[in-house]
Short mmCIF file of C-alpha atoms and ligand atoms in Angstrom, two decimals:
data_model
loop_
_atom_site.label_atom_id
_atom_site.label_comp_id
_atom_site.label_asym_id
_atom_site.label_seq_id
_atom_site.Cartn_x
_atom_site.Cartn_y
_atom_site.Cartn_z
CA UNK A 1 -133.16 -93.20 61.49
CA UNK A 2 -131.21 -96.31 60.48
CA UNK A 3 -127.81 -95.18 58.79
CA UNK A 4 -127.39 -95.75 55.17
CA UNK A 5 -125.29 -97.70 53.20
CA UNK A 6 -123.61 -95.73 50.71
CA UNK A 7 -123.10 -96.90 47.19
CA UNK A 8 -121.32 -95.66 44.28
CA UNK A 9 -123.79 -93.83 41.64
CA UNK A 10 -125.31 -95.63 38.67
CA UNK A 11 -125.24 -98.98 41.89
CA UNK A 12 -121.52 -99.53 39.64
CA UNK A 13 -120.16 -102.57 40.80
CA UNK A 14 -122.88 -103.03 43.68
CA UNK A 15 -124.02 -106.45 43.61
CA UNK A 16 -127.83 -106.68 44.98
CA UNK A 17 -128.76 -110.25 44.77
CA UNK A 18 -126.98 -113.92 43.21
CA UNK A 19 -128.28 -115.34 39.54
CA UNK A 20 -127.74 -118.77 37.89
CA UNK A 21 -128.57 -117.23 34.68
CA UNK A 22 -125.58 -115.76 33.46
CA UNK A 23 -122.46 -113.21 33.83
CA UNK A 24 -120.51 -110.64 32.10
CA UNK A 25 -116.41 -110.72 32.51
CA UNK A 26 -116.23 -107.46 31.35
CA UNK A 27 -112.21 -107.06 31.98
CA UNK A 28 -111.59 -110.50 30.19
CA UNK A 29 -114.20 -109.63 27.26
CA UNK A 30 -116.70 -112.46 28.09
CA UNK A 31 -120.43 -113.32 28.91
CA UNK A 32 -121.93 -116.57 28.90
CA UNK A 33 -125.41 -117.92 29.55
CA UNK A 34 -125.75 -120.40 32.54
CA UNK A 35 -122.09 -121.44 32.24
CA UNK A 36 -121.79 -121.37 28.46
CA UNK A 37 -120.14 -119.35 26.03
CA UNK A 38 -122.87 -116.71 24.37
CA UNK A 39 -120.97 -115.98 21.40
CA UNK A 40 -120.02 -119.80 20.85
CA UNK A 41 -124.01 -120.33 21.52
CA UNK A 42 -124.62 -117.70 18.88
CA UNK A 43 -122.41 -119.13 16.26
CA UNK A 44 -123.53 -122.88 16.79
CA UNK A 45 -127.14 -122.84 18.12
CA UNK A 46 -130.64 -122.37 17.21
CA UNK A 47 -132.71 -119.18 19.21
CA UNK A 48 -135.39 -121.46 20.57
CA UNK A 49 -132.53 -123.78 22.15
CA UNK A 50 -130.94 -121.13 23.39
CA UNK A 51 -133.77 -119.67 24.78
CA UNK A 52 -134.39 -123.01 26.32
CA UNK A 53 -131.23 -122.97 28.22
CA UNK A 54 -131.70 -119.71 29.47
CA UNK A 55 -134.79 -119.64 30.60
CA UNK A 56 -134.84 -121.79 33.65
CA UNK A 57 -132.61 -125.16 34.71
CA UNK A 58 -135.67 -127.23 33.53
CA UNK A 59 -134.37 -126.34 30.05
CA UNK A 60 -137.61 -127.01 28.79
CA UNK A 61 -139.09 -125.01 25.29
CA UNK A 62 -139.24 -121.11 25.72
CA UNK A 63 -140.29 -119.62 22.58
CA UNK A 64 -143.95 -122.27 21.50
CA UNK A 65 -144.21 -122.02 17.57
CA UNK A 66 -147.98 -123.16 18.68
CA UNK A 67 -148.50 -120.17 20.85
CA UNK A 68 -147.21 -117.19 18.21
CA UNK A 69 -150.45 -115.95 17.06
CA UNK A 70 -151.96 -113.42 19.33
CA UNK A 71 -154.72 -114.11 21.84
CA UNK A 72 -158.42 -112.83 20.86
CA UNK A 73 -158.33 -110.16 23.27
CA UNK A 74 -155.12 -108.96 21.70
CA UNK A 75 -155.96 -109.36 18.20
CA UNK A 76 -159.85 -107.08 18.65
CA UNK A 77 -157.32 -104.16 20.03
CA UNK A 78 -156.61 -103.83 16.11
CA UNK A 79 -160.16 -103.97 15.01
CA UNK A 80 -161.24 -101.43 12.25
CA UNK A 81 -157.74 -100.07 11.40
CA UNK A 82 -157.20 -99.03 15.28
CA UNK A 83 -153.74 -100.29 16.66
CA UNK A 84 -151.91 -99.62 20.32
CA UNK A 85 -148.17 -98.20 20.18
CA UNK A 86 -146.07 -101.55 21.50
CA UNK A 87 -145.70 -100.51 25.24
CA UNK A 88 -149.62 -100.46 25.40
CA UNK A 89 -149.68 -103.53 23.11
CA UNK A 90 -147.26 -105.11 25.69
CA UNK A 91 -149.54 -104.04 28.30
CA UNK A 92 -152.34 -106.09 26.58
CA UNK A 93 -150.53 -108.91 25.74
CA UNK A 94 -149.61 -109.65 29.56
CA UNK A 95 -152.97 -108.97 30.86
CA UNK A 96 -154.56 -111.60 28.26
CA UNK A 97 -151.76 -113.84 29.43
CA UNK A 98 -152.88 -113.46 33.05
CA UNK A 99 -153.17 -110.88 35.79
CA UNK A 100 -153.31 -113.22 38.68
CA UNK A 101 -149.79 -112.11 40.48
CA UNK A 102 -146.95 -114.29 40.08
CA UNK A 103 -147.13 -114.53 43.94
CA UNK A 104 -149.87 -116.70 44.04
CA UNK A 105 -148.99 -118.82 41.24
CA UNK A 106 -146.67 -122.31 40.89
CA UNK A 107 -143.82 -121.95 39.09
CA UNK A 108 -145.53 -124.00 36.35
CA UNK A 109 -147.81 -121.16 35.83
CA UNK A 110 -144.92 -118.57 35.67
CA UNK A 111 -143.16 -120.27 33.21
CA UNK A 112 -146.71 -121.08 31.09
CA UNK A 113 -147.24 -117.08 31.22
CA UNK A 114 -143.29 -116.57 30.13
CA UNK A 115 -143.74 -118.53 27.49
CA UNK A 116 -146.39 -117.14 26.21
CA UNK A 117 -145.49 -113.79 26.47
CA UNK A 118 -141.97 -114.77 24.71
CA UNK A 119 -143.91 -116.92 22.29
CA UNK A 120 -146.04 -114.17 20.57
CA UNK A 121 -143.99 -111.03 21.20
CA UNK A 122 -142.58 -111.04 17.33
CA UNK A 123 -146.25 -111.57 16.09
CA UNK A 124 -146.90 -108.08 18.40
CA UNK A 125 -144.66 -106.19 17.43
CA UNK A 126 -145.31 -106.91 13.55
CA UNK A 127 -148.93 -106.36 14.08
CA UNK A 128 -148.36 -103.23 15.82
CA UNK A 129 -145.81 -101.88 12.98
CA UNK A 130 -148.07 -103.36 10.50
CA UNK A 131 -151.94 -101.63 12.02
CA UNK A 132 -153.03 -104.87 11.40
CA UNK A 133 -153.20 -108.75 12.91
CA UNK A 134 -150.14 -110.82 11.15
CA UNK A 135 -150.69 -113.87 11.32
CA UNK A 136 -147.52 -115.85 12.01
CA UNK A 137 -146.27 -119.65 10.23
CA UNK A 138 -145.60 -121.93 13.28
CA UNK A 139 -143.43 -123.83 10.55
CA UNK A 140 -140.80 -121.03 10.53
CA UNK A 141 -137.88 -120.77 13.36
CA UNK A 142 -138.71 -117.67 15.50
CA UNK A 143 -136.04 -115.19 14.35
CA UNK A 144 -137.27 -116.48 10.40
CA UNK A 145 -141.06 -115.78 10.86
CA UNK A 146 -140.34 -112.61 13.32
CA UNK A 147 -138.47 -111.37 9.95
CA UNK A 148 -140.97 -112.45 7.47
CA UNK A 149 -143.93 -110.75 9.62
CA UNK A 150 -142.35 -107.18 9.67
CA UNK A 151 -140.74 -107.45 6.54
CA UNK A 152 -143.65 -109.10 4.43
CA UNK A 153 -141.59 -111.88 2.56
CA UNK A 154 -139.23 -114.74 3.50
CA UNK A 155 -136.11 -113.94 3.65
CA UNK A 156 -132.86 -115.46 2.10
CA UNK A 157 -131.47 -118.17 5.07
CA UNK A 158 -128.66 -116.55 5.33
CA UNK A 159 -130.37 -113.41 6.12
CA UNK A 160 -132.35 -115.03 8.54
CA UNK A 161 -129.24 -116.95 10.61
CA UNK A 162 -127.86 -113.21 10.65
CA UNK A 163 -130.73 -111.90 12.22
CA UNK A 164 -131.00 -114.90 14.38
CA UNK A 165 -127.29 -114.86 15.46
CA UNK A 166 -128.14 -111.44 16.98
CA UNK A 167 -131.29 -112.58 18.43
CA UNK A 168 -129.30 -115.01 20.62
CA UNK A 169 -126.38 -112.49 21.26
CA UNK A 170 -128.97 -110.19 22.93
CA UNK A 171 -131.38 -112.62 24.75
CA UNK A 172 -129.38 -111.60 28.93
CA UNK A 173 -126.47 -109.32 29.86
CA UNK A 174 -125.77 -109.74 32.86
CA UNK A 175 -127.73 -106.89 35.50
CA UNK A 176 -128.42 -104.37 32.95
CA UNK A 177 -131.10 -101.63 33.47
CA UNK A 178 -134.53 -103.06 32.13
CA UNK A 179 -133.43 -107.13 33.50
CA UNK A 180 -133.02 -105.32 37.12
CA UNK A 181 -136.07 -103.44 36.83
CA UNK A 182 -137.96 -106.16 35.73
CA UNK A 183 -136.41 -107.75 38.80
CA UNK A 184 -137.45 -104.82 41.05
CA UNK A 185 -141.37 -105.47 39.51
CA UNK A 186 -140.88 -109.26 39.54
CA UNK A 187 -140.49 -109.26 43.63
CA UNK A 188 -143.54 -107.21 44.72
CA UNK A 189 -144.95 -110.44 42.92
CA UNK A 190 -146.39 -108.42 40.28
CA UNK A 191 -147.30 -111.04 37.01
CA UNK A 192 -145.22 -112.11 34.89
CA UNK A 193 -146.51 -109.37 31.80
CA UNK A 194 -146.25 -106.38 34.51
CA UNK A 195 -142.67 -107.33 34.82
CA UNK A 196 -141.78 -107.87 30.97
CA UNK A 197 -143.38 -104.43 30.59
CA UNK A 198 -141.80 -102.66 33.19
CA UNK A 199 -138.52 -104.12 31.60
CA UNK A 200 -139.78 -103.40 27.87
CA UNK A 201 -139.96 -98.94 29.32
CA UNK A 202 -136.70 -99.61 30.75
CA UNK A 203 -135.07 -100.81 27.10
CA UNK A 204 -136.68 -97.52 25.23
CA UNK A 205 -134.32 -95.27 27.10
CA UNK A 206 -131.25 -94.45 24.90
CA UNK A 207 -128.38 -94.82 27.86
CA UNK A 208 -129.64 -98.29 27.01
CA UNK A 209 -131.83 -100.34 24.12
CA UNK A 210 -132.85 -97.22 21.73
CA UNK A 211 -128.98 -95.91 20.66
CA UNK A 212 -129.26 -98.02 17.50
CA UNK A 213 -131.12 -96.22 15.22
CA UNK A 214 -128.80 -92.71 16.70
CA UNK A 215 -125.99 -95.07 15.56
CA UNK A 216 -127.39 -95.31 11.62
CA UNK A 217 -127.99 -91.36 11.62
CA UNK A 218 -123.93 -90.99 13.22
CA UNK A 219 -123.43 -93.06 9.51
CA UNK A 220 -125.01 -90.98 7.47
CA UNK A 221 -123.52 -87.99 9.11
CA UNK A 222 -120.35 -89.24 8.56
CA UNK A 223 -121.13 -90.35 5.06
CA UNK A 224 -122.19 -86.64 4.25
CA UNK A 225 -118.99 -85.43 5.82
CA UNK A 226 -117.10 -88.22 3.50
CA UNK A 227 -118.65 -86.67 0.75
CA UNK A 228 -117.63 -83.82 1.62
CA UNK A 229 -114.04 -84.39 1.84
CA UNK A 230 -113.96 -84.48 5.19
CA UNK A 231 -112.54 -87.58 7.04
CA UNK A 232 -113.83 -89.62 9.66
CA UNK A 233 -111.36 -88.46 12.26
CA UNK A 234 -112.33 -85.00 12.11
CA UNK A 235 -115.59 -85.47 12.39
CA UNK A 236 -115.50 -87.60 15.62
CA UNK A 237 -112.84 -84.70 16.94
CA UNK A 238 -115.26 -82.47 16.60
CA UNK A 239 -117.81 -84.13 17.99
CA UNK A 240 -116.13 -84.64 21.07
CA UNK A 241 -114.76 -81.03 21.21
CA UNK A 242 -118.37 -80.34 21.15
CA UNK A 243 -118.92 -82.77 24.59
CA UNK A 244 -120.82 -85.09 22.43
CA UNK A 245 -120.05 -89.36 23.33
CA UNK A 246 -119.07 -91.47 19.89
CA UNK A 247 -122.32 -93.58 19.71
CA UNK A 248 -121.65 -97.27 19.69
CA UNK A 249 -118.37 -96.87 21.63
CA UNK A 250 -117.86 -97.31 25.41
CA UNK A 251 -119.44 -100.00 27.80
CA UNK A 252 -120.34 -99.53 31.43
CA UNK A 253 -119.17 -102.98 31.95
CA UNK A 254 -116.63 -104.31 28.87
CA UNK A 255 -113.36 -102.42 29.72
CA UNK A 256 -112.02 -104.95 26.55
CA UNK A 257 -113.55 -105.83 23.12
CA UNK A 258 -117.07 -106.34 23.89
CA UNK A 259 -117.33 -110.17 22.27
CA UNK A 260 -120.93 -109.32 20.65
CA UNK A 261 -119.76 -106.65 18.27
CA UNK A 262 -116.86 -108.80 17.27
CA UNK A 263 -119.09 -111.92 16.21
CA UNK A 264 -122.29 -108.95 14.69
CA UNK A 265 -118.82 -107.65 12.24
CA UNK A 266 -118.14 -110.97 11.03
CA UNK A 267 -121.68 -111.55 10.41
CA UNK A 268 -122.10 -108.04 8.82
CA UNK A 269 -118.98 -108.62 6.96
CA UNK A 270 -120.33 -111.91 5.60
CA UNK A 271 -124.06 -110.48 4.95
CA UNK A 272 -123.30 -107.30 3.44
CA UNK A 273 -119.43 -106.59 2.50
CA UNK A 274 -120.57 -102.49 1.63
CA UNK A 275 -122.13 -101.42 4.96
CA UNK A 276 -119.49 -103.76 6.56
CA UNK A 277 -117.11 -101.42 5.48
CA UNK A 278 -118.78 -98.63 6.44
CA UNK A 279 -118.74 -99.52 10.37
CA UNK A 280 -115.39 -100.50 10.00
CA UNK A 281 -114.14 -97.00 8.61
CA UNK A 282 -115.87 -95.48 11.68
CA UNK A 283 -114.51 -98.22 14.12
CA UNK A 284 -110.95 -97.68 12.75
CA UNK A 285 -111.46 -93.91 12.98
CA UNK A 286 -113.05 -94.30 16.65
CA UNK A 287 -110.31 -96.01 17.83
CA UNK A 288 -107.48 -93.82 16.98
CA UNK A 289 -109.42 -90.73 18.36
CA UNK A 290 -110.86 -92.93 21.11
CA UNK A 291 -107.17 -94.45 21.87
CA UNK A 292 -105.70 -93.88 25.51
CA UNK A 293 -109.32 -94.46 26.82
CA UNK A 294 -110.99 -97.59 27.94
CA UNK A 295 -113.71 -96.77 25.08
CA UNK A 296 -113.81 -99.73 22.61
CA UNK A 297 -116.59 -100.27 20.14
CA UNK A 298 -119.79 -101.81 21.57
CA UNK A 299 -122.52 -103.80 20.46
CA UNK A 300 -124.29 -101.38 19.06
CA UNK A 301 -122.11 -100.11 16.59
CA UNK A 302 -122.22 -103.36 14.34
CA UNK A 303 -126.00 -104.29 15.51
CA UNK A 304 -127.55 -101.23 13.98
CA UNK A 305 -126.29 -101.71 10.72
CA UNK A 306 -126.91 -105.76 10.96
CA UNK A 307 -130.36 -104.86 11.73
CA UNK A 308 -130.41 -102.69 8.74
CA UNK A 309 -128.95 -104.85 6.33
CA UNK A 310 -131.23 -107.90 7.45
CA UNK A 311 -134.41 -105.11 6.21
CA UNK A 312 -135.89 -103.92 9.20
CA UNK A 313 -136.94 -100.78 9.42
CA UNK A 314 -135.41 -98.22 11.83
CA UNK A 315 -137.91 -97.78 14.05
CA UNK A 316 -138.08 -101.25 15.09
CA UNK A 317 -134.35 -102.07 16.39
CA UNK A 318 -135.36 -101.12 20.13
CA UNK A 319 -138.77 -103.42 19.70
CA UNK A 320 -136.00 -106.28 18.20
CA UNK A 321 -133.99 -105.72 20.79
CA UNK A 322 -137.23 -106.75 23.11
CA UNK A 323 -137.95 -109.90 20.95
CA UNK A 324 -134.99 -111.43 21.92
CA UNK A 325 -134.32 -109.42 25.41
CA UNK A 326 -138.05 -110.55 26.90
CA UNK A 327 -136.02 -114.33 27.40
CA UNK A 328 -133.49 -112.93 29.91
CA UNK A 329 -135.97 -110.70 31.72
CA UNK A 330 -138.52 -113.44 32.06
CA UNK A 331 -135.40 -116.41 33.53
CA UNK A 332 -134.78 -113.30 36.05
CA UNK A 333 -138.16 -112.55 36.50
CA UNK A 334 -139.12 -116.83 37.10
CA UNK A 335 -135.37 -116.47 39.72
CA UNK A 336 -136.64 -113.55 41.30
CA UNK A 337 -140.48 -114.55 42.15
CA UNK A 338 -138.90 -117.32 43.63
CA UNK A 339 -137.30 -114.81 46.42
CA UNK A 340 -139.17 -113.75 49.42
CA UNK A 341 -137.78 -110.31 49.39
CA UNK A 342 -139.32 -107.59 48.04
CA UNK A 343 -136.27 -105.17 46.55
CA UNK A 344 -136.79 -102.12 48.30
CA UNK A 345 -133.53 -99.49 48.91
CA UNK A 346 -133.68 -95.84 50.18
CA UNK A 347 -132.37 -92.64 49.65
CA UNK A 348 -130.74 -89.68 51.21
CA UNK A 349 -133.58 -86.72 51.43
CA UNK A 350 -131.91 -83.77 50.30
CA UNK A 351 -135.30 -81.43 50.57
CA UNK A 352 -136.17 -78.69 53.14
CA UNK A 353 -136.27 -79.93 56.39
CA UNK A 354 -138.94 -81.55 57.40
CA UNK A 355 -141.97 -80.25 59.89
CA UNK A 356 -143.17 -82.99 62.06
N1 ACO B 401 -117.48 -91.30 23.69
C1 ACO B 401 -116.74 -90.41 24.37
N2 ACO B 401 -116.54 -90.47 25.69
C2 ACO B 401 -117.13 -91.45 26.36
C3 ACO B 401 -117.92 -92.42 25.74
C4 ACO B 401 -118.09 -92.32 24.34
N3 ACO B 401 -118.82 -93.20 23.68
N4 ACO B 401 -118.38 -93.29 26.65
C5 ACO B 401 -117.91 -92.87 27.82
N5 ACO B 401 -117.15 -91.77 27.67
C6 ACO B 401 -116.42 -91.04 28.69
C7 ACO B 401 -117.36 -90.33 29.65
O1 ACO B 401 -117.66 -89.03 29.20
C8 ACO B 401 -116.56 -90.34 30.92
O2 ACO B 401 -115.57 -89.35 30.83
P1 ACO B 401 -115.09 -88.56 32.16
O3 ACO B 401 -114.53 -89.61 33.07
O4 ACO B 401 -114.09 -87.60 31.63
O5 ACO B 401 -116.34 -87.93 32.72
C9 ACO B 401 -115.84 -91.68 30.86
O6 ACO B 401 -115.73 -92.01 29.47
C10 ACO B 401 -116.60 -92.77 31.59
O7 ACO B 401 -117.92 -92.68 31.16
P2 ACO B 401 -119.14 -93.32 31.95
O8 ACO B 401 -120.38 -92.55 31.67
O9 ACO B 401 -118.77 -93.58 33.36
O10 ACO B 401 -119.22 -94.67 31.22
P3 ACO B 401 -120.28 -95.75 31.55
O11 ACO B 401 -119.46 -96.95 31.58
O12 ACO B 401 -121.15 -95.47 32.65
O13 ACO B 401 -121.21 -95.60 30.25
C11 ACO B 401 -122.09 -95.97 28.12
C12 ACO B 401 -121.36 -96.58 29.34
C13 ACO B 401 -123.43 -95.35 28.56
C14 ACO B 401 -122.38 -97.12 27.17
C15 ACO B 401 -121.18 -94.91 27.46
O14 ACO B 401 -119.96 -95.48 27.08
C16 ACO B 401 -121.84 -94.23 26.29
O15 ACO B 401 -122.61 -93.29 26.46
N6 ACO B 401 -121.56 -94.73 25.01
C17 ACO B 401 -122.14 -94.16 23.85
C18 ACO B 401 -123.59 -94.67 23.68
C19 ACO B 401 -123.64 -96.15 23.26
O16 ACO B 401 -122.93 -96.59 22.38
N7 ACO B 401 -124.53 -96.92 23.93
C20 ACO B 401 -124.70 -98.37 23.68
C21 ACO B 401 -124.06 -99.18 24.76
S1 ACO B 401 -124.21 -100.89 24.49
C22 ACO B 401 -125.66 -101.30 25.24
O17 ACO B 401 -126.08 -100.70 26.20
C23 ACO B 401 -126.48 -102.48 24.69
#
């Protein structure tokens, strides 16, 4: 048997191929997107531009206002009050989009199906949360008309920039779990929708895109403890007494300030001074009980209660998360189909022995 290469669990600090699309400096508390500045992106640029410069060097439009509305076959899946949960509705989506592996297609056709597929994911996952076929208004930016679809009414521009400045916060992270899965899918040349939905069951986990809404209930259970008398500190002490992780603290990566949740307080702060000040009790608290560690406060912490305050419900922040997410899986998935290799590791077999 060929001898194994050994590698640290979780693949920590194992790097398994090269990207152009972007990197996270987690000891300096920095992540850009092809050479530039994400948070400085975020506070200065539009989502479909950044999209554009993340998706491939062609820089080319990512998210087509033209191309929102669903597809036919998409749309009869919600025929007479029926309606698929998202990761079937993703499913769809990609095989309207085209089945034909991304093997035997140009990169022009790649790209076509990734835009597609980032195009009318909002108008999806509306539809889905709605039963029923939104129809979207091409005339409205994407983070805008994503809002208006779930929410039912336009909202207030600022509401809509805050929504949109963590739309473009989230779109890559560097090799997190559901971009290298979608990587793993992307070179067995799989299409382009078999990878984004491969990627899409990696983000529902809650080691990774589903701690959000945890987050908001950690709120109101400190609120009710508040209320109580009780303060913050004590809470988290006993939660950790208990062997239970502070939610929206820690990073496998950031071993500094992750940059995203200082930009998402500022735009909380801005948005909605009151649950602003909320987070802020808990990150003050989290620190102090927290301090001696590496653990600072992550995204999360100030995303789930952006989220919140911009009106979307709950059970939508991990399908939000996807909305803006789907851009860095499909620029890996486009960099990856260009690879010959299929990714392909091994493992130690710990079972009985075997009988040849
Ligand atoms: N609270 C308390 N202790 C923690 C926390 C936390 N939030 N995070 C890590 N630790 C501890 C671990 O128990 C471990 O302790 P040990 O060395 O005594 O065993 C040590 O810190 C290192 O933990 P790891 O699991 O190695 O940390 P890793 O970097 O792999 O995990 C993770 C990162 C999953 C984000 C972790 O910090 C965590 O669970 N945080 C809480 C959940 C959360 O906020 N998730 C959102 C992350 S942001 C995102 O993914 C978009």
């Amino acid at each position: 048997m060929a001898e194994l290469i050994e590698v640290p669990a979780g693949l920590n600090g194992v790097a398994v191929t090269a990207t152009k699309v972007g990197d996270v400096l987690g000891d300096e508390g920095f992540y850009h997107y092809r050479g530039r500045s994400a948070t400085d992106l975020a506070r200065t640029s539009s989502f479909e531009d950044v999209a554009a410069l993340v998706l491939d060097e062609a820089g080319g439009p990512a998210a087509d206002p033209a191309a929102r509305a669903l597809p036919a076959e998409v749309a009869a899946a919600f025929n007479g009050g029926r309606a698929p949960d998202l990761r079937s509705a993703i499913s769809l989506l990609g095989a309207a989009i085209g089945t034909r592996p991304a093997i035997d297609l140009s990169p022009a056709e790649r790209r076509a199906d990734a835009v597609a597929l980032i195009s009318a994911l909002p108008t999806l996952v509306a539809s889905v949360h709605h039963r029923q076929v939104i129809e979207p208004r091409p005339e409205l930016g994407h983070a805008a008309d994503y809002l208006r679809m779930v929410t039912g009414v336009e909202a207030a521009p600022e509401v809509a920039r805050a929504l949109e400045t963590y739309l473009i916060l989230a779109i890559d992270h560097g090799f997190n779990s559901s971009t290298f899965t979608a990587r793993v899918v992307a070179s067995t040349g799989a299409d382009v929708g078999a990878c984004v939905a491969a990627g899409f069951c990696a983000l529902t986990g809650p080691r990774h895109g589903a701690v959000q809404t945890r987050i908001l209930d950690m709120f109101d259970a400190v609120a009710a403890r508040l209320a109580q008398g009780d303060d913050a500190e004590t809470w988290m002490k006993g939660e950790l007494a208990a062997g239970r992780r502070l939610l929206g603290f820690g990073h496998a990566v950031y071993r500094t300030t992750d940059p995203r949740s200082v930009l998402l307080a500022e735009v909380l702060a801005a948005a909605d001074p009151a649950r602003h000040a909320i987070v802020a009790a808990v990150e003050e608290a989290g620190v102090k009980v927290l301090a001696g560690r590496r653990l600072r406060p992550n995204v999360d912490l100030y995303s789930s209660m952006l989220l919140d305050a911009c009106g979307l419900p709950r059970p939508l922040f991990t399908a939000t998360f996807a909305v803006s997410r789907v851009v860095g899986w499909c620029a890996h998935i486009l960099e990856q189909a260009a690879e010959p290799k299929v990714i392909r590791p091994a493992a130690y077999y710990i079972g009985p022995p075997p009988r040849h």
